[in-house]
Each structure stands twice: as structure tokens, then as C-alpha cells.
Amino acid sequence: MQRSANCALLAGSVLAKGMLPSLTQQATYRVGFAQTESDNPWRVAQTASMKDEAKRLGFDLSYTDAQGSTAKQVADVRSLIAKRVDVLFLSPREDKALAPVVKEARDAGIPVILLDRTINAQYAVPGRDYLTFIGSDFVKEGGRVATWLVNNARGKKLNIIELEGTVGATPTIDRKRGFDWVLAQYPPHKIVVSQSADFSRDKGRQLTELLLEKYPEANVIYAHNDEMAIGAVAAIEAAGKKPGKDIMVLSIDGGKEAVKLVLDGKINYVVECNPRFGPEAFKTLQGYAKGKSYGDKIVNQDRDYTPQTAKAGLSSAY
Ligand code: AHR
């Protein structure tokens, strides 16, 4: 479904409950950005891209950092609503828990644009509760990893440890769904265990250490992000094995550190999840104010990094 600010205006007052608020055309805007955490390079790059674009346009950006706490992010969104920002950009740490504050913003007349992580339609509806979602296709990301893996198994039976991201986050749910669906079509390859390491490097290292002991038959680590993969590389080395050779490592994100590890042969394959949201996010805000229509999602196009392409891609990796 396509919708625009003008539709919202025609349909009723900007504060009508249960409707998308409109946005007037202004030379500058007061914009809120509620970030999930800032302790990894992906989040740092996303925040920098948002701040840089706001600065370039001369918009006033209020930034909050939930520091990995869903409860804090709920409070952060409420503080941005109280500040009466014109538009709210939100990267929801979890989907269900953030849905109520998305609706609170909407009822306060503030259009919300979801960035990078979405909220399932059973909890918040695009076009009614928020304008649109901008981000990667996480199901496709997981599927791309599985496809590359089975095509590069070299006759080996793959026993996979899957390191999941934050429980309840849409990239976790969808990266698992996409990977598992593709893999299920290629028996006898199988996932021996799948557990959350919360998108964290340290937790990725600790969990890999435990799981390698418990599942000595494991020969692949599929991590839902680079941070956990980098932690897994450290754990594999600590166990006296060669990451990328004895145990294949695959991940999603495409930060410089992971791409360098592909070049070093310690990570085998990375699907990019581009964190540079600023230009598209602010373009969408301005388009909406001009009356442009938007569908449920705007999907980012992502590259991948193989041993053959990592060198060429390194300089433009985040
Ligand atoms: O939502 C995107 C994910 O969140 C990235 O893959 C991860 O690194 C980040 O924390």
C-alpha cells in the first residue's frame, strides 16, 4: 500500500488517533533518532551516517542511545515525544516491546520511520502506525549465507553452530528463517545447535568456546553478525584450530574488520548489511513532507564479500 502526508491530511486532523500524522514542508526539521546501542562498529557507522546527513541538511537531530536495553529505548522514545520532535527515526531493539511507543508517537502527531529493524505487522502496521521501514532483507541475507555455504562445502558434511542475534530482534528472527529454510533443502548438512549470543563479540566468543567443546563434530560457525563471528574466530584459535579452514566461519554485516578477516582466510564469507542509512532516511522524510507516497518498506541493496571480492570491497566497507 502506498501512502503520503497529503493523504493523512485529507483523511483528517494530524492528531487523529490511529492515523498516520502528516508532515508539513519546512526548511529545517527537529528530528529524533532512537538508537539501540553504540558498542559495535555497525551501530557507530549507522549513527555517524544519520548525524552527518542531519548536519549536511542543517536539521536539528536529537540522538538517544538505549545502551542495549529495550526498557531504556522505550523511555528514550517517550523523551523524544515529550520534546515534540517533528519526525522520529527508530531502530527498534525488539519488535513487540517497541510497538506501543510507536503508537504513542503517532498519537502525538509525530510520523515514525523505522530504520534497520522493523516491527512485525501483528504489533504495528506500516502506513497506519508508522510511515515505512528502511532496511535490508534479513531473510534474504540468511538465505545468501546458506546458499554460498552449501555451494562451497567441497564434499564435506556440514555440522553447523548457529550464533543467533538478540532474542526478539527482527534480524535474528529473519536471518535464522532464511538460513534454515535454504539449508533444510540440502541434507545431510545440518544445524547441530542454535543459540543467542546477543550480537555481541564477547558473548560470541564465550558461547563458541562452550559449544565447540559440546559439539566436537561442528565444522561451521554461522554468526548472525560480524561481531559474534569475530568472537568465534578468537574462540576457534583458543581451541587450537584454524578458523576458515578447520572450522568455516560465515557472517552478516561487512565491517572492515570482518572483511580483513576474509582476506586473511579466517572468515570465509560475509553478506553485507549496509549501516549507512542517513541519505535514504532523510530523503524519505523530505519526500513524505512533499506528498510522496511510500509502501511498507524500502529495501537496501547489499553486497557480499568472498575471498575473491574482499580486496576490492575493503576500502568502501564501513
Ligand atoms: O539490525 C542490524 C544488526 O544489528 C546488525 O547486523 C548488527 O551488527 C546490529 O547490532
Tab-separated table of C-alpha atoms and ligand atoms in Angstrom:
chain	number	residue	atom	x	y	z
A	1	MET	CA	0.000	0.000	0.000
A	2	GLN	CA	1.282	3.487	-0.871
A	3	ARG	CA	0.580	6.477	1.342
A	4	SER	CA	1.607	10.127	1.626
A	5	ALA	CA	1.438	13.036	4.048
A	6	ASN	CA	-1.255	14.648	1.896
A	7	CYS	CA	-3.443	11.540	2.236
A	8	ALA	CA	-3.137	11.798	6.014
A	9	LEU	CA	-4.127	15.459	5.862
A	10	LEU	CA	-7.118	14.854	3.608
A	11	ALA	CA	-8.298	12.000	5.765
A	12	GLY	CA	-8.491	14.011	8.981
A	13	SER	CA	-6.647	16.020	11.586
A	14	VAL	CA	-2.929	15.492	12.114
A	15	LEU	CA	-3.633	14.212	15.600
A	16	ALA	CA	-6.464	11.853	14.621
A	17	LYS	CA	-5.924	8.646	16.595
A	18	GLY	CA	-4.961	5.577	14.603
A	19	MET	CA	-3.831	7.542	11.538
A	20	LEU	CA	-0.502	8.442	10.073
A	21	PRO	CA	0.335	12.041	11.085
A	22	SER	CA	1.110	14.480	8.295
A	23	LEU	CA	4.315	16.460	7.913
A	24	THR	CA	4.478	19.999	6.587
A	25	GLN	CA	7.233	21.160	4.237
A	26	GLN	CA	9.793	23.139	6.233
A	27	ALA	CA	13.291	24.453	5.594
A	28	THR	CA	14.518	22.539	8.623
A	29	TYR	CA	13.198	19.849	10.978
A	30	ARG	CA	13.691	18.766	14.558
A	31	VAL	CA	14.357	15.071	14.218
A	32	GLY	CA	14.726	12.329	16.847
A	33	PHE	CA	16.835	9.216	16.355
A	34	ALA	CA	16.450	6.437	18.943
A	35	GLN	CA	19.403	4.069	18.586
A	36	THR	CA	19.634	0.614	20.233
A	37	GLU	CA	23.248	0.650	21.387
A	38	SER	CA	26.611	2.056	20.357
A	39	ASP	CA	29.064	-0.648	21.380
A	40	ASN	CA	29.728	-2.091	17.959
A	41	PRO	CA	31.089	-0.702	14.663
A	42	TRP	CA	27.815	-1.277	12.813
A	43	ARG	CA	25.882	0.954	15.236
A	44	VAL	CA	28.672	3.537	15.273
A	45	ALA	CA	28.574	3.703	11.460
A	46	GLN	CA	24.772	3.964	11.403
A	47	THR	CA	24.758	6.793	13.942
A	48	ALA	CA	27.549	8.642	12.122
A	49	SER	CA	25.633	8.408	8.842
A	50	MET	CA	22.469	9.828	10.487
A	51	LYS	CA	24.378	12.648	12.200
A	52	ASP	CA	26.354	13.538	9.060
A	53	GLU	CA	23.245	13.772	6.900
A	54	ALA	CA	21.342	15.833	9.503
A	55	LYS	CA	24.311	18.204	9.670
A	56	ARG	CA	24.595	18.450	5.897
A	57	LEU	CA	20.915	19.395	5.670
A	58	GLY	CA	21.019	21.756	8.660
A	59	PHE	CA	18.428	19.723	10.602
A	60	ASP	CA	18.432	19.551	14.394
A	61	LEU	CA	18.994	15.890	15.430
A	62	SER	CA	18.214	14.681	18.969
A	63	TYR	CA	20.005	11.371	19.455
A	64	THR	CA	19.393	8.770	22.169
A	65	ASP	CA	21.359	5.589	22.865
A	66	ALA	CA	19.453	2.772	24.605
A	67	GLN	CA	22.767	1.103	25.554
A	68	GLY	CA	21.432	-2.354	24.767
A	69	SER	CA	18.353	-2.004	26.980
A	70	THR	CA	14.901	-2.340	25.466
A	71	ALA	CA	13.357	-0.656	28.537
A	72	LYS	CA	15.691	2.312	28.091
A	73	GLN	CA	14.798	2.577	24.417
A	74	VAL	CA	11.096	2.732	25.331
A	75	ALA	CA	11.912	5.569	27.771
A	76	ASP	CA	14.123	7.258	25.137
A	77	VAL	CA	11.289	7.306	22.610
A	78	ARG	CA	8.981	8.791	25.233
A	79	SER	CA	11.541	11.530	25.933
A	80	LEU	CA	11.737	12.352	22.202
A	81	ILE	CA	7.930	12.507	22.046
A	82	ALA	CA	7.971	14.885	25.045
A	83	LYS	CA	10.499	17.043	23.163
A	84	ARG	CA	7.970	17.340	20.336
A	85	VAL	CA	10.339	16.377	17.533
A	86	ASP	CA	8.835	16.698	14.033
A	87	VAL	CA	9.812	13.178	12.946
A	88	LEU	CA	11.107	10.138	14.798
A	89	PHE	CA	13.618	7.660	13.368
A	90	LEU	CA	13.674	4.443	15.380
A	91	SER	CA	15.848	1.318	15.170
A	92	PRO	CA	13.737	-0.924	17.417
A	93	ARG	CA	15.890	-3.215	19.544
A	94	GLU	CA	12.994	-5.693	19.753
A	95	ASP	CA	9.799	-5.604	17.777
A	96	LYS	CA	6.854	-6.279	20.132
A	97	ALA	CA	8.200	-4.226	23.044
A	98	LEU	CA	8.644	-1.062	20.957
A	99	ALA	CA	5.242	-1.197	19.241
A	100	PRO	CA	3.346	0.696	21.995
A	101	VAL	CA	5.670	3.744	21.855
A	102	VAL	CA	5.482	3.835	18.059
A	103	LYS	CA	1.720	4.246	18.502
A	104	GLU	CA	2.249	6.860	21.231
A	105	ALA	CA	4.386	8.894	18.823
A	106	ARG	CA	1.769	8.534	16.110
A	107	ASP	CA	-0.983	9.686	18.514
A	108	ALA	CA	1.199	12.672	19.457
A	109	GLY	CA	1.273	13.658	15.758
A	110	ILE	CA	4.856	12.521	15.109
A	111	PRO	CA	5.476	10.404	11.984
A	112	VAL	CA	7.764	7.467	12.723
A	113	ILE	CA	10.168	5.908	10.213
A	114	LEU	CA	11.665	2.554	11.250
A	115	LEU	CA	15.314	2.082	10.384
A	116	ASP	CA	17.218	-1.184	10.002
A	117	ARG	CA	14.987	-3.263	12.284
A	118	THR	CA	11.277	-3.456	11.728
A	119	ILE	CA	8.242	-4.355	13.837
A	120	ASN	CA	6.051	-7.235	12.754
A	121	ALA	CA	2.663	-6.191	11.378
A	122	GLN	CA	0.828	-8.008	14.161
A	123	TYR	CA	2.231	-5.395	16.590
A	124	ALA	CA	2.451	-2.224	14.460
A	125	VAL	CA	1.110	-1.638	10.971
A	126	PRO	CA	3.079	0.233	8.288
A	127	GLY	CA	1.025	3.049	6.798
A	128	ARG	CA	-1.047	3.386	9.944
A	129	ASP	CA	1.263	3.235	12.957
A	130	TYR	CA	4.469	4.230	11.178
A	131	LEU	CA	5.280	5.562	7.723
A	132	THR	CA	7.620	2.890	6.402
A	133	PHE	CA	10.597	0.661	7.168
A	134	ILE	CA	14.005	1.231	5.584
A	135	GLY	CA	16.461	-1.638	5.828
A	136	SER	CA	17.889	-4.855	4.479
A	137	ASP	CA	16.001	-8.007	3.601
A	138	PHE	CA	17.153	-10.122	6.533
A	139	VAL	CA	15.547	-13.352	5.259
A	140	LYS	CA	17.468	-12.957	2.014
A	141	GLU	CA	20.707	-12.285	3.941
A	142	GLY	CA	20.387	-15.593	5.829
A	143	GLY	CA	19.468	-17.395	2.612
A	144	ARG	CA	22.508	-15.971	0.794
A	145	VAL	CA	24.831	-17.243	3.528
A	146	ALA	CA	23.320	-20.761	3.361
A	147	THR	CA	23.483	-20.836	-0.436
A	148	TRP	CA	27.163	-19.836	-0.503
A	149	LEU	CA	27.925	-22.375	2.218
A	150	VAL	CA	26.352	-25.384	0.519
A	151	ASN	CA	27.978	-24.390	-2.777
A	152	ASN	CA	31.375	-24.307	-1.069
A	153	ALA	CA	31.064	-27.430	1.114
A	154	ARG	CA	33.607	-29.306	-1.032
A	155	GLY	CA	32.083	-32.706	-0.348
A	156	LYS	CA	32.126	-32.239	3.422
A	157	LYS	CA	29.050	-32.930	5.564
A	158	LEU	CA	28.397	-29.620	7.294
A	159	ASN	CA	27.636	-29.595	11.026
A	160	ILE	CA	26.731	-26.027	11.817
A	161	ILE	CA	26.748	-23.966	15.002
A	162	GLU	CA	24.371	-21.015	14.512
A	163	LEU	CA	25.078	-17.972	16.697
A	164	GLU	CA	21.841	-16.005	16.833
A	165	GLY	CA	21.499	-12.284	17.484
A	166	THR	CA	19.411	-10.541	20.134
A	167	VAL	CA	16.315	-12.560	21.036
A	168	GLY	CA	13.151	-10.933	19.647
A	169	ALA	CA	15.003	-8.672	17.164
A	170	THR	CA	13.781	-8.923	13.570
A	171	PRO	CA	17.267	-9.572	12.072
A	172	THR	CA	17.625	-12.545	14.427
A	173	ILE	CA	14.239	-13.979	13.514
A	174	ASP	CA	14.651	-13.422	9.775
A	175	ARG	CA	18.347	-14.321	9.383
A	176	LYS	CA	17.535	-17.621	11.065
A	177	ARG	CA	14.442	-18.160	8.952
A	178	GLY	CA	16.266	-17.513	5.650
A	179	PHE	CA	19.312	-19.622	6.507
A	180	ASP	CA	17.379	-22.550	7.982
A	181	TRP	CA	14.953	-22.653	5.060
A	182	VAL	CA	17.693	-22.916	2.426
A	183	LEU	CA	19.765	-25.378	4.458
A	184	ALA	CA	16.798	-27.705	5.031
A	185	GLN	CA	16.843	-28.364	1.284
A	186	TYR	CA	20.390	-29.729	1.395
A	187	PRO	CA	20.565	-32.799	3.628
A	188	PRO	CA	22.705	-34.245	5.141
A	189	HIS	CA	24.035	-30.764	6.110
A	190	LYS	CA	22.528	-29.748	9.432
A	191	ILE	CA	22.498	-27.243	12.285
A	192	VAL	CA	23.767	-29.026	15.390
A	193	VAL	CA	22.885	-26.187	17.762
A	194	SER	CA	21.468	-22.661	17.508
A	195	GLN	CA	21.757	-20.213	20.415
A	196	SER	CA	21.750	-16.459	21.006
A	197	ALA	CA	24.982	-14.528	21.642
A	198	ASP	CA	23.095	-11.212	21.531
A	199	PHE	CA	25.016	-9.737	18.539
A	200	SER	CA	27.970	-9.309	20.939
A	201	ARG	CA	31.644	-10.140	20.261
A	202	ASP	CA	32.361	-11.212	23.807
A	203	LYS	CA	29.265	-13.370	24.106
A	204	GLY	CA	30.039	-14.836	20.655
A	205	ARG	CA	33.497	-15.848	21.875
A	206	GLN	CA	32.248	-17.339	25.154
A	207	LEU	CA	29.368	-19.234	23.547
A	208	THR	CA	31.601	-20.615	20.757
A	209	GLU	CA	34.092	-21.852	23.361
A	210	LEU	CA	31.322	-23.776	25.144
A	211	LEU	CA	29.672	-25.105	22.014
A	212	LEU	CA	32.909	-26.302	20.379
A	213	GLU	CA	33.527	-28.471	23.439
A	214	LYS	CA	29.987	-29.781	23.498
A	215	TYR	CA	29.747	-30.399	19.729
A	216	PRO	CA	33.189	-31.572	18.580
A	217	GLU	CA	31.670	-32.603	15.218
A	218	ALA	CA	30.940	-28.911	14.394
A	219	ASN	CA	32.819	-27.651	11.327
A	220	VAL	CA	30.918	-24.403	10.569
A	221	ILE	CA	30.001	-21.299	12.559
A	222	TYR	CA	27.207	-19.190	11.073
A	223	ALA	CA	27.016	-15.935	13.055
A	224	HIS	CA	24.106	-13.516	12.587
A	225	ASN	CA	26.593	-10.608	12.656
A	226	ASP	CA	30.302	-9.812	12.309
A	227	GLU	CA	30.808	-9.111	15.990
A	228	MET	CA	29.834	-12.639	17.025
A	229	ALA	CA	31.861	-14.070	14.114
A	230	ILE	CA	34.972	-12.177	15.252
A	231	GLY	CA	34.400	-13.531	18.773
A	232	ALA	CA	34.038	-17.029	17.278
A	233	VAL	CA	37.338	-16.662	15.381
A	234	ALA	CA	39.088	-15.940	18.708
A	235	ALA	CA	37.425	-18.959	20.351
A	236	ILE	CA	38.392	-21.286	17.485
A	237	GLU	CA	42.020	-20.123	17.714
A	238	ALA	CA	41.971	-20.540	21.508
A	239	ALA	CA	40.811	-24.133	20.929
A	240	GLY	CA	43.930	-24.722	18.796
A	241	LYS	CA	42.051	-24.871	15.480
A	242	LYS	CA	42.249	-22.810	12.299
A	243	PRO	CA	39.233	-20.564	11.653
A	244	GLY	CA	38.254	-20.572	7.985
A	245	LYS	CA	39.925	-23.971	7.449
A	246	ASP	CA	39.199	-26.482	10.241
A	247	ILE	CA	36.018	-24.590	11.017
A	248	MET	CA	34.380	-22.371	8.402
A	249	VAL	CA	33.070	-19.018	9.640
A	250	LEU	CA	30.315	-17.013	7.931
A	251	SER	CA	28.636	-13.811	8.980
A	252	ILE	CA	26.488	-10.813	8.077
A	253	ASP	CA	27.315	-7.056	8.242
A	254	GLY	CA	30.519	-6.401	6.264
A	255	GLY	CA	32.502	-4.161	8.595
A	256	LYS	CA	36.182	-3.518	7.754
A	257	GLU	CA	37.469	-5.832	10.471
A	258	ALA	CA	35.431	-8.792	9.185
A	259	VAL	CA	36.317	-8.056	5.554
A	260	LYS	CA	40.019	-8.051	6.537
A	261	LEU	CA	39.464	-11.450	8.183
A	262	VAL	CA	38.028	-12.714	4.872
A	263	LEU	CA	41.282	-11.557	3.221
A	264	ASP	CA	43.264	-13.359	5.947
A	265	GLY	CA	41.269	-16.552	5.280
A	266	LYS	CA	39.819	-16.652	8.824
A	267	ILE	CA	36.257	-15.784	7.796
A	268	ASN	CA	35.007	-17.491	4.641
A	269	TYR	CA	32.047	-15.378	3.582
A	270	VAL	CA	30.214	-12.211	4.666
A	271	VAL	CA	26.921	-10.794	3.408
A	272	GLU	CA	26.804	-7.031	3.748
A	273	CYS	CA	24.134	-5.278	5.821
A	274	ASN	CA	24.745	-1.648	4.941
A	275	PRO	CA	24.533	0.667	8.012
A	276	ARG	CA	24.736	3.958	6.066
A	277	PHE	CA	21.107	4.990	6.455
A	278	GLY	CA	21.415	8.781	6.610
A	279	PRO	CA	20.810	9.757	2.947
A	280	GLU	CA	17.809	7.436	2.406
A	281	ALA	CA	16.266	8.222	5.825
A	282	PHE	CA	16.283	11.998	5.320
A	283	LYS	CA	15.277	11.710	1.668
A	284	THR	CA	12.200	9.763	2.814
A	285	LEU	CA	11.362	12.399	5.441
A	286	GLN	CA	11.546	15.173	2.830
A	287	GLY	CA	9.640	13.134	0.258
A	288	TYR	CA	6.823	12.486	2.717
A	289	ALA	CA	6.552	16.188	3.519
A	290	LYS	CA	6.267	16.872	-0.227
A	291	GLY	CA	3.393	14.404	-0.529
A	292	LYS	CA	5.294	11.460	-1.985
A	293	SER	CA	3.775	8.027	-1.375
A	294	TYR	CA	5.615	5.181	0.338
A	295	GLY	CA	4.998	1.455	0.544
A	296	ASP	CA	5.575	-0.776	3.564
A	297	LYS	CA	9.334	-0.982	3.103
A	298	ILE	CA	12.339	0.430	1.287
A	299	VAL	CA	14.858	-2.374	0.862
A	300	ASN	CA	18.601	-1.666	0.909
A	301	GLN	CA	20.756	-3.390	-1.703
A	302	ASP	CA	23.686	-5.230	-0.113
A	303	ARG	CA	26.936	-6.664	-1.478
A	304	ASP	CA	28.821	-9.716	-0.279
A	305	TYR	CA	32.484	-10.431	0.455
A	306	THR	CA	34.144	-13.625	-0.729
A	307	PRO	CA	37.880	-14.419	-0.738
A	308	GLN	CA	37.777	-13.230	-4.374
A	309	THR	CA	35.940	-9.898	-3.839
A	310	ALA	CA	37.091	-8.847	-0.339
A	311	LYS	CA	40.157	-6.966	-1.567
A	312	ALA	CA	38.219	-4.768	-3.971
A	313	GLY	CA	35.456	-4.128	-1.382
A	314	LEU	CA	37.673	-3.391	1.629
A	315	SER	CA	38.184	0.345	1.087
A	316	SER	CA	34.437	1.042	0.891
A	317	ALA	CA	33.459	-1.285	3.764
A	318	TYR	CA	32.294	0.660	6.835
B	1	AHR	O1	19.852	-4.776	12.926
B	1	AHR	C1	21.064	-4.965	12.291
B	1	AHR	C2	22.010	-5.687	13.186
B	1	AHR	O2	22.126	-5.000	14.398
B	1	AHR	C3	23.413	-5.782	12.685
B	1	AHR	O3	23.638	-6.908	11.937
B	1	AHR	C4	24.127	-5.886	13.976
B	1	AHR	O4	25.505	-5.886	13.877
B	1	AHR	C5	23.482	-4.825	14.729
B	1	AHR	O5	23.704	-4.751	16.078
